Amino acid sequence: MGTSSDDAEFEVGPIAELDDELTVELFRSAFQPPSRGSGGTYRWRDMAPEQAVGAWESLFGWVRWFVATYQLTTSVVPDCWWRHTEIVAELYALQRAEMASYMADDAGYGPLAFHERLPHAVERLRVHTRTAGCVGLQSHKEPVLRIVPADREFEDWKLGTHQTRS
């Protein structure tokens, strides 16, 4: 238990200054170039086939660890997760965030920040899985790919001015 003299020695700086310092500590790696051993974070649609194979192998192993460690049910991560792009995107983001939280340049806040965000990600996964419909069927339901059509109306519209002028 602290004494009143302990409290007297504790100084609090201006809030804005503390916020900036805390932000730098929490997101230190965002302010520095990535270290060589960190690997890359890629957009799936931009990966070369060789990159995709490595990313898939890494993600598959990580998802097995993630599901077992956090005891996630198929209502959160279905067995056919790899066949649903929205679930893959969420899991890949989680994998990269978890990996980044253990980088050498992290001051120790990374794992805590990862775990603070984890319930939100799990809820998003639950929504994606429910939308996919595989769990209720107890089998994979092939997603229907929706492509937004490019039509003449849009082509004409994009040439116009869409900002209001004062």
mmCIF file of the C-alpha atoms, coordinates in Angstrom:
data_MODEL
# 
_entry.id   MODEL 
# 
loop_
_atom_site.group_PDB 
_atom_site.id 
_atom_site.type_symbol 
_atom_site.label_atom_id 
_atom_site.label_alt_id 
_atom_site.label_comp_id 
_atom_site.label_asym_id 
_atom_site.label_entity_id 
_atom_site.label_seq_id 
_atom_site.pdbx_PDB_ins_code 
_atom_site.Cartn_x 
_atom_site.Cartn_y 
_atom_site.Cartn_z 
_atom_site.occupancy 
_atom_site.B_iso_or_equiv 
_atom_site.pdbx_formal_charge 
_atom_site.auth_seq_id 
_atom_site.auth_comp_id 
_atom_site.auth_asym_id 
_atom_site.auth_atom_id 
_atom_site.pdbx_PDB_model_num 
ATOM 1   C CA . MET A 1 1   ? 0.000   0.000   0.000   1.00 0.00 ? 1   MET A CA 1 
ATOM 2   C CA . GLY A 1 2   ? 1.456   3.382   -0.944  1.00 0.00 ? 2   GLY A CA 1 
ATOM 3   C CA . THR A 1 3   ? 1.820   6.327   1.344   1.00 0.00 ? 3   THR A CA 1 
ATOM 4   C CA . SER A 1 4   ? 0.908   9.912   0.650   1.00 0.00 ? 4   SER A CA 1 
ATOM 5   C CA . SER A 1 5   ? 4.599   10.636  0.067   1.00 0.00 ? 5   SER A CA 1 
ATOM 6   C CA . ASP A 1 6   ? 4.609   8.046   -2.748  1.00 0.00 ? 6   ASP A CA 1 
ATOM 7   C CA . ASP A 1 7   ? 1.768   9.924   -4.423  1.00 0.00 ? 7   ASP A CA 1 
ATOM 8   C CA . ALA A 1 8   ? 3.580   13.236  -4.041  1.00 0.00 ? 8   ALA A CA 1 
ATOM 9   C CA . GLU A 1 9   ? 6.523   11.956  -6.108  1.00 0.00 ? 9   GLU A CA 1 
ATOM 10  C CA . PHE A 1 10  ? 4.304   10.923  -9.010  1.00 0.00 ? 10  PHE A CA 1 
ATOM 11  C CA . GLU A 1 11  ? 4.061   13.689  -11.598 1.00 0.00 ? 11  GLU A CA 1 
ATOM 12  C CA . VAL A 1 12  ? 1.552   13.750  -14.405 1.00 0.00 ? 12  VAL A CA 1 
ATOM 13  C CA . GLY A 1 13  ? 2.430   15.750  -17.486 1.00 0.00 ? 13  GLY A CA 1 
ATOM 14  C CA . PRO A 1 14  ? -0.027  17.523  -19.739 1.00 0.00 ? 14  PRO A CA 1 
ATOM 15  C CA . ILE A 1 15  ? -2.600  15.118  -21.180 1.00 0.00 ? 15  ILE A CA 1 
ATOM 16  C CA . ALA A 1 16  ? -1.694  15.832  -24.820 1.00 0.00 ? 16  ALA A CA 1 
ATOM 17  C CA . GLU A 1 17  ? 1.975   15.150  -24.144 1.00 0.00 ? 17  GLU A CA 1 
ATOM 18  C CA . LEU A 1 18  ? 1.173   11.875  -22.371 1.00 0.00 ? 18  LEU A CA 1 
ATOM 19  C CA . ASP A 1 19  ? -1.146  10.788  -25.166 1.00 0.00 ? 19  ASP A CA 1 
ATOM 20  C CA . ASP A 1 20  ? 1.576   11.357  -27.753 1.00 0.00 ? 20  ASP A CA 1 
ATOM 21  C CA . GLU A 1 21  ? 4.125   9.383   -25.725 1.00 0.00 ? 21  GLU A CA 1 
ATOM 22  C CA . LEU A 1 22  ? 1.682   6.541   -25.120 1.00 0.00 ? 22  LEU A CA 1 
ATOM 23  C CA . THR A 1 23  ? 0.753   6.444   -28.805 1.00 0.00 ? 23  THR A CA 1 
ATOM 24  C CA . VAL A 1 24  ? 4.411   6.196   -29.765 1.00 0.00 ? 24  VAL A CA 1 
ATOM 25  C CA . GLU A 1 25  ? 4.971   3.389   -27.246 1.00 0.00 ? 25  GLU A CA 1 
ATOM 26  C CA . LEU A 1 26  ? 1.883   1.460   -28.343 1.00 0.00 ? 26  LEU A CA 1 
ATOM 27  C CA . PHE A 1 27  ? 2.535   1.843   -32.046 1.00 0.00 ? 27  PHE A CA 1 
ATOM 28  C CA . ARG A 1 28  ? 6.320   2.153   -32.124 1.00 0.00 ? 28  ARG A CA 1 
ATOM 29  C CA . SER A 1 29  ? 6.643   -0.204  -35.089 1.00 0.00 ? 29  SER A CA 1 
ATOM 30  C CA . ALA A 1 30  ? 4.298   1.996   -37.144 1.00 0.00 ? 30  ALA A CA 1 
ATOM 31  C CA . PHE A 1 31  ? 6.771   4.879   -36.787 1.00 0.00 ? 31  PHE A CA 1 
ATOM 32  C CA . GLN A 1 32  ? 9.818   2.836   -37.797 1.00 0.00 ? 32  GLN A CA 1 
ATOM 33  C CA . PRO A 1 33  ? 10.658  0.739   -40.824 1.00 0.00 ? 33  PRO A CA 1 
ATOM 34  C CA . PRO A 1 34  ? 9.949   -2.976  -40.253 1.00 0.00 ? 34  PRO A CA 1 
ATOM 35  C CA . SER A 1 35  ? 12.848  -5.102  -39.073 1.00 0.00 ? 35  SER A CA 1 
ATOM 36  C CA . ARG A 1 36  ? 14.249  -7.586  -41.559 1.00 0.00 ? 36  ARG A CA 1 
ATOM 37  C CA . GLY A 1 37  ? 12.950  -10.664 -39.761 1.00 0.00 ? 37  GLY A CA 1 
ATOM 38  C CA . SER A 1 38  ? 9.349   -9.492  -39.538 1.00 0.00 ? 38  SER A CA 1 
ATOM 39  C CA . GLY A 1 39  ? 8.235   -10.779 -42.928 1.00 0.00 ? 39  GLY A CA 1 
ATOM 40  C CA . GLY A 1 40  ? 5.766   -8.808  -44.939 1.00 0.00 ? 40  GLY A CA 1 
ATOM 41  C CA . THR A 1 41  ? 2.099   -8.114  -44.727 1.00 0.00 ? 41  THR A CA 1 
ATOM 42  C CA . TYR A 1 42  ? 0.479   -8.532  -48.097 1.00 0.00 ? 42  TYR A CA 1 
ATOM 43  C CA . ARG A 1 43  ? -2.841  -7.976  -49.730 1.00 0.00 ? 43  ARG A CA 1 
ATOM 44  C CA . TRP A 1 44  ? -4.031  -11.398 -50.844 1.00 0.00 ? 44  TRP A CA 1 
ATOM 45  C CA . ARG A 1 45  ? -5.069  -10.068 -54.242 1.00 0.00 ? 45  ARG A CA 1 
ATOM 46  C CA . ASP A 1 46  ? -1.568  -8.691  -54.866 1.00 0.00 ? 46  ASP A CA 1 
ATOM 47  C CA . MET A 1 47  ? 0.416   -11.813 -53.955 1.00 0.00 ? 47  MET A CA 1 
ATOM 48  C CA . ALA A 1 48  ? 2.394   -13.769 -56.479 1.00 0.00 ? 48  ALA A CA 1 
ATOM 49  C CA . PRO A 1 49  ? 1.605   -17.511 -56.404 1.00 0.00 ? 49  PRO A CA 1 
ATOM 50  C CA . GLU A 1 50  ? 4.904   -18.247 -54.605 1.00 0.00 ? 50  GLU A CA 1 
ATOM 51  C CA . GLN A 1 51  ? 4.072   -15.695 -51.897 1.00 0.00 ? 51  GLN A CA 1 
ATOM 52  C CA . ALA A 1 52  ? 0.539   -17.041 -51.565 1.00 0.00 ? 52  ALA A CA 1 
ATOM 53  C CA . VAL A 1 53  ? 1.737   -20.602 -50.910 1.00 0.00 ? 53  VAL A CA 1 
ATOM 54  C CA . GLY A 1 54  ? 3.950   -19.427 -48.052 1.00 0.00 ? 54  GLY A CA 1 
ATOM 55  C CA . ALA A 1 55  ? 1.246   -17.129 -46.673 1.00 0.00 ? 55  ALA A CA 1 
ATOM 56  C CA . TRP A 1 56  ? -1.355  -19.925 -46.783 1.00 0.00 ? 56  TRP A CA 1 
ATOM 57  C CA . GLU A 1 57  ? 0.957   -22.378 -44.994 1.00 0.00 ? 57  GLU A CA 1 
ATOM 58  C CA . SER A 1 58  ? 1.789   -19.832 -42.330 1.00 0.00 ? 58  SER A CA 1 
ATOM 59  C CA . LEU A 1 59  ? -1.847  -18.806 -41.888 1.00 0.00 ? 59  LEU A CA 1 
ATOM 60  C CA . PHE A 1 60  ? -3.082  -22.404 -41.718 1.00 0.00 ? 60  PHE A CA 1 
ATOM 61  C CA . GLY A 1 61  ? -0.647  -23.230 -38.925 1.00 0.00 ? 61  GLY A CA 1 
ATOM 62  C CA . TRP A 1 62  ? -1.481  -20.019 -37.100 1.00 0.00 ? 62  TRP A CA 1 
ATOM 63  C CA . VAL A 1 63  ? -5.258  -20.607 -37.365 1.00 0.00 ? 63  VAL A CA 1 
ATOM 64  C CA . ARG A 1 64  ? -4.854  -24.113 -35.893 1.00 0.00 ? 64  ARG A CA 1 
ATOM 65  C CA . TRP A 1 65  ? -2.896  -22.600 -32.993 1.00 0.00 ? 65  TRP A CA 1 
ATOM 66  C CA . PHE A 1 66  ? -5.377  -19.723 -32.603 1.00 0.00 ? 66  PHE A CA 1 
ATOM 67  C CA . VAL A 1 67  ? -8.485  -21.956 -32.532 1.00 0.00 ? 67  VAL A CA 1 
ATOM 68  C CA . ALA A 1 68  ? -6.906  -24.375 -30.052 1.00 0.00 ? 68  ALA A CA 1 
ATOM 69  C CA . THR A 1 69  ? -5.415  -21.683 -27.788 1.00 0.00 ? 69  THR A CA 1 
ATOM 70  C CA . TYR A 1 70  ? -8.571  -19.601 -27.517 1.00 0.00 ? 70  TYR A CA 1 
ATOM 71  C CA . GLN A 1 71  ? -10.916 -22.635 -27.660 1.00 0.00 ? 71  GLN A CA 1 
ATOM 72  C CA . LEU A 1 72  ? -12.923 -21.168 -30.522 1.00 0.00 ? 72  LEU A CA 1 
ATOM 73  C CA . THR A 1 73  ? -15.956 -23.054 -31.783 1.00 0.00 ? 73  THR A CA 1 
ATOM 74  C CA . THR A 1 74  ? -17.006 -23.587 -35.384 1.00 0.00 ? 74  THR A CA 1 
ATOM 75  C CA . SER A 1 75  ? -19.489 -20.738 -34.917 1.00 0.00 ? 75  SER A CA 1 
ATOM 76  C CA . VAL A 1 76  ? -16.446 -18.431 -34.809 1.00 0.00 ? 76  VAL A CA 1 
ATOM 77  C CA . VAL A 1 77  ? -14.017 -20.193 -37.174 1.00 0.00 ? 77  VAL A CA 1 
ATOM 78  C CA . PRO A 1 78  ? -15.691 -22.857 -39.319 1.00 0.00 ? 78  PRO A CA 1 
ATOM 79  C CA . ASP A 1 79  ? -13.672 -25.833 -40.524 1.00 0.00 ? 79  ASP A CA 1 
ATOM 80  C CA . CYS A 1 80  ? -13.929 -24.459 -44.074 1.00 0.00 ? 80  CYS A CA 1 
ATOM 81  C CA . TRP A 1 81  ? -12.619 -20.995 -43.063 1.00 0.00 ? 81  TRP A CA 1 
ATOM 82  C CA . TRP A 1 82  ? -10.059 -21.022 -45.880 1.00 0.00 ? 82  TRP A CA 1 
ATOM 83  C CA . ARG A 1 83  ? -12.864 -21.091 -48.463 1.00 0.00 ? 83  ARG A CA 1 
ATOM 84  C CA . HIS A 1 84  ? -14.342 -17.768 -47.317 1.00 0.00 ? 84  HIS A CA 1 
ATOM 85  C CA . THR A 1 85  ? -12.401 -14.661 -48.324 1.00 0.00 ? 85  THR A CA 1 
ATOM 86  C CA . GLU A 1 86  ? -13.931 -12.464 -45.608 1.00 0.00 ? 86  GLU A CA 1 
ATOM 87  C CA . ILE A 1 87  ? -12.943 -14.953 -42.888 1.00 0.00 ? 87  ILE A CA 1 
ATOM 88  C CA . VAL A 1 88  ? -9.470  -15.365 -44.387 1.00 0.00 ? 88  VAL A CA 1 
ATOM 89  C CA . ALA A 1 89  ? -9.019  -11.583 -44.414 1.00 0.00 ? 89  ALA A CA 1 
ATOM 90  C CA . GLU A 1 90  ? -10.014 -11.303 -40.741 1.00 0.00 ? 90  GLU A CA 1 
ATOM 91  C CA . LEU A 1 91  ? -7.811  -14.211 -39.665 1.00 0.00 ? 91  LEU A CA 1 
ATOM 92  C CA . TYR A 1 92  ? -4.843  -12.902 -41.651 1.00 0.00 ? 92  TYR A CA 1 
ATOM 93  C CA . ALA A 1 93  ? -5.235  -9.476  -40.047 1.00 0.00 ? 93  ALA A CA 1 
ATOM 94  C CA . LEU A 1 94  ? -5.340  -11.132 -36.621 1.00 0.00 ? 94  LEU A CA 1 
ATOM 95  C CA . GLN A 1 95  ? -2.294  -13.244 -37.424 1.00 0.00 ? 95  GLN A CA 1 
ATOM 96  C CA . ARG A 1 96  ? -0.286  -10.216 -38.521 1.00 0.00 ? 96  ARG A CA 1 
ATOM 97  C CA . ALA A 1 97  ? -1.439  -8.182  -35.500 1.00 0.00 ? 97  ALA A CA 1 
ATOM 98  C CA . GLU A 1 98  ? -0.519  -10.977 -33.108 1.00 0.00 ? 98  GLU A CA 1 
ATOM 99  C CA . MET A 1 99  ? 2.885   -11.386 -34.740 1.00 0.00 ? 99  MET A CA 1 
ATOM 100 C CA . ALA A 1 100 ? 3.528   -7.635  -34.678 1.00 0.00 ? 100 ALA A CA 1 
ATOM 101 C CA . SER A 1 101 ? 2.658   -7.504  -30.992 1.00 0.00 ? 101 SER A CA 1 
ATOM 102 C CA . TYR A 1 102 ? 5.742   -9.605  -30.240 1.00 0.00 ? 102 TYR A CA 1 
ATOM 103 C CA . MET A 1 103 ? 8.246   -7.651  -32.339 1.00 0.00 ? 103 MET A CA 1 
ATOM 104 C CA . ALA A 1 104 ? 11.568  -6.756  -30.749 1.00 0.00 ? 104 ALA A CA 1 
ATOM 105 C CA . ASP A 1 105 ? 10.785  -3.037  -30.922 1.00 0.00 ? 105 ASP A CA 1 
ATOM 106 C CA . ASP A 1 106 ? 7.546   -3.416  -28.924 1.00 0.00 ? 106 ASP A CA 1 
ATOM 107 C CA . ALA A 1 107 ? 7.757   -1.955  -25.432 1.00 0.00 ? 107 ALA A CA 1 
ATOM 108 C CA . GLY A 1 108 ? 5.476   -4.680  -24.085 1.00 0.00 ? 108 GLY A CA 1 
ATOM 109 C CA . TYR A 1 109 ? 2.123   -3.129  -24.911 1.00 0.00 ? 109 TYR A CA 1 
ATOM 110 C CA . GLY A 1 110 ? 1.611   -5.108  -28.114 1.00 0.00 ? 110 GLY A CA 1 
ATOM 111 C CA . PRO A 1 111 ? 0.262   -8.312  -26.581 1.00 0.00 ? 111 PRO A CA 1 
ATOM 112 C CA . LEU A 1 112 ? -2.109  -6.327  -24.379 1.00 0.00 ? 112 LEU A CA 1 
ATOM 113 C CA . ALA A 1 113 ? -3.336  -4.274  -27.339 1.00 0.00 ? 113 ALA A CA 1 
ATOM 114 C CA . PHE A 1 114 ? -3.855  -7.490  -29.331 1.00 0.00 ? 114 PHE A CA 1 
ATOM 115 C CA . HIS A 1 115 ? -5.916  -9.019  -26.533 1.00 0.00 ? 115 HIS A CA 1 
ATOM 116 C CA . GLU A 1 116 ? -7.935  -5.834  -26.066 1.00 0.00 ? 116 GLU A CA 1 
ATOM 117 C CA . ARG A 1 117 ? -8.929  -5.951  -29.732 1.00 0.00 ? 117 ARG A CA 1 
ATOM 118 C CA . LEU A 1 118 ? -9.459  -9.717  -29.850 1.00 0.00 ? 118 LEU A CA 1 
ATOM 119 C CA . PRO A 1 119 ? -13.108 -9.762  -28.645 1.00 0.00 ? 119 PRO A CA 1 
ATOM 120 C CA . HIS A 1 120 ? -14.081 -7.380  -31.461 1.00 0.00 ? 120 HIS A CA 1 
ATOM 121 C CA . ALA A 1 121 ? -12.335 -9.556  -34.034 1.00 0.00 ? 121 ALA A CA 1 
ATOM 122 C CA . VAL A 1 122 ? -13.981 -12.703 -32.645 1.00 0.00 ? 122 VAL A CA 1 
ATOM 123 C CA . GLU A 1 123 ? -17.372 -11.041 -32.938 1.00 0.00 ? 123 GLU A CA 1 
ATOM 124 C CA . ARG A 1 124 ? -16.638 -10.045 -36.553 1.00 0.00 ? 124 ARG A CA 1 
ATOM 125 C CA . LEU A 1 125 ? -15.587 -13.644 -37.265 1.00 0.00 ? 125 LEU A CA 1 
ATOM 126 C CA . ARG A 1 126 ? -18.826 -14.876 -35.696 1.00 0.00 ? 126 ARG A CA 1 
ATOM 127 C CA . VAL A 1 127 ? -20.837 -12.544 -37.968 1.00 0.00 ? 127 VAL A CA 1 
ATOM 128 C CA . HIS A 1 128 ? -18.879 -13.612 -41.072 1.00 0.00 ? 128 HIS A CA 1 
ATOM 129 C CA . THR A 1 129 ? -19.373 -17.274 -40.178 1.00 0.00 ? 129 THR A CA 1 
ATOM 130 C CA . ARG A 1 130 ? -23.094 -16.823 -39.548 1.00 0.00 ? 130 ARG A CA 1 
ATOM 131 C CA . THR A 1 131 ? -23.432 -14.994 -42.877 1.00 0.00 ? 131 THR A CA 1 
ATOM 132 C CA . ALA A 1 132 ? -21.508 -17.758 -44.682 1.00 0.00 ? 132 ALA A CA 1 
ATOM 133 C CA . GLY A 1 133 ? -24.073 -20.256 -43.383 1.00 0.00 ? 133 GLY A CA 1 
ATOM 134 C CA . CYS A 1 134 ? -21.726 -23.237 -43.072 1.00 0.00 ? 134 CYS A CA 1 
ATOM 135 C CA . VAL A 1 135 ? -22.199 -23.920 -39.372 1.00 0.00 ? 135 VAL A CA 1 
ATOM 136 C CA . GLY A 1 136 ? -25.986 -24.258 -39.503 1.00 0.00 ? 136 GLY A CA 1 
ATOM 137 C CA . LEU A 1 137 ? -25.684 -26.664 -42.417 1.00 0.00 ? 137 LEU A CA 1 
ATOM 138 C CA . GLN A 1 138 ? -22.823 -28.597 -40.772 1.00 0.00 ? 138 GLN A CA 1 
ATOM 139 C CA . SER A 1 139 ? -21.131 -28.525 -44.167 1.00 0.00 ? 139 SER A CA 1 
ATOM 140 C CA . HIS A 1 140 ? -19.521 -25.987 -46.469 1.00 0.00 ? 140 HIS A CA 1 
ATOM 141 C CA . LYS A 1 141 ? -21.823 -23.633 -48.343 1.00 0.00 ? 141 LYS A CA 1 
ATOM 142 C CA . GLU A 1 142 ? -20.100 -22.224 -51.398 1.00 0.00 ? 142 GLU A CA 1 
ATOM 143 C CA . PRO A 1 143 ? -20.100 -18.418 -51.275 1.00 0.00 ? 143 PRO A CA 1 
ATOM 144 C CA . VAL A 1 144 ? -21.751 -16.583 -54.128 1.00 0.00 ? 144 VAL A CA 1 
ATOM 145 C CA . LEU A 1 145 ? -19.357 -14.101 -55.646 1.00 0.00 ? 145 LEU A CA 1 
ATOM 146 C CA . ARG A 1 146 ? -20.967 -10.748 -56.288 1.00 0.00 ? 146 ARG A CA 1 
ATOM 147 C CA . ILE A 1 147 ? -19.369 -8.534  -58.903 1.00 0.00 ? 147 ILE A CA 1 
ATOM 148 C CA . VAL A 1 148 ? -20.548 -4.929  -59.051 1.00 0.00 ? 148 VAL A CA 1 
ATOM 149 C CA . PRO A 1 149 ? -21.352 -4.260  -62.690 1.00 0.00 ? 149 PRO A CA 1 
ATOM 150 C CA . ALA A 1 150 ? -19.610 -1.504  -64.599 1.00 0.00 ? 150 ALA A CA 1 
ATOM 151 C CA . ASP A 1 151 ? -22.262 0.263   -66.597 1.00 0.00 ? 151 ASP A CA 1 
ATOM 152 C CA . ARG A 1 152 ? -22.574 3.293   -68.832 1.00 0.00 ? 152 ARG A CA 1 
ATOM 153 C CA . GLU A 1 153 ? -24.454 5.279   -66.174 1.00 0.00 ? 153 GLU A CA 1 
ATOM 154 C CA . PHE A 1 154 ? -21.439 5.138   -63.837 1.00 0.00 ? 154 PHE A CA 1 
ATOM 155 C CA . GLU A 1 155 ? -19.064 6.005   -66.669 1.00 0.00 ? 155 GLU A CA 1 
ATOM 156 C CA . ASP A 1 156 ? -21.088 9.153   -67.360 1.00 0.00 ? 156 ASP A CA 1 
ATOM 157 C CA . TRP A 1 157 ? -21.501 9.987   -63.664 1.00 0.00 ? 157 TRP A CA 1 
ATOM 158 C CA . LYS A 1 158 ? -17.790 9.833   -62.822 1.00 0.00 ? 158 LYS A CA 1 
ATOM 159 C CA . LEU A 1 159 ? -17.056 12.545  -65.390 1.00 0.00 ? 159 LEU A CA 1 
ATOM 160 C CA . GLY A 1 160 ? -19.280 15.057  -63.591 1.00 0.00 ? 160 GLY A CA 1 
ATOM 161 C CA . THR A 1 161 ? -18.587 17.342  -60.638 1.00 0.00 ? 161 THR A CA 1 
ATOM 162 C CA . HIS A 1 162 ? -19.817 15.853  -57.381 1.00 0.00 ? 162 HIS A CA 1 
ATOM 163 C CA . GLN A 1 163 ? -18.664 18.380  -54.816 1.00 0.00 ? 163 GLN A CA 1 
ATOM 164 C CA . THR A 1 164 ? -20.816 21.239  -53.656 1.00 0.00 ? 164 THR A CA 1 
ATOM 165 C CA . ARG A 1 165 ? -19.286 24.638  -54.162 1.00 0.00 ? 165 ARG A CA 1 
ATOM 166 C CA . SER A 1 166 ? -19.676 27.511  -51.743 1.00 0.00 ? 166 SER A CA 1 
# 
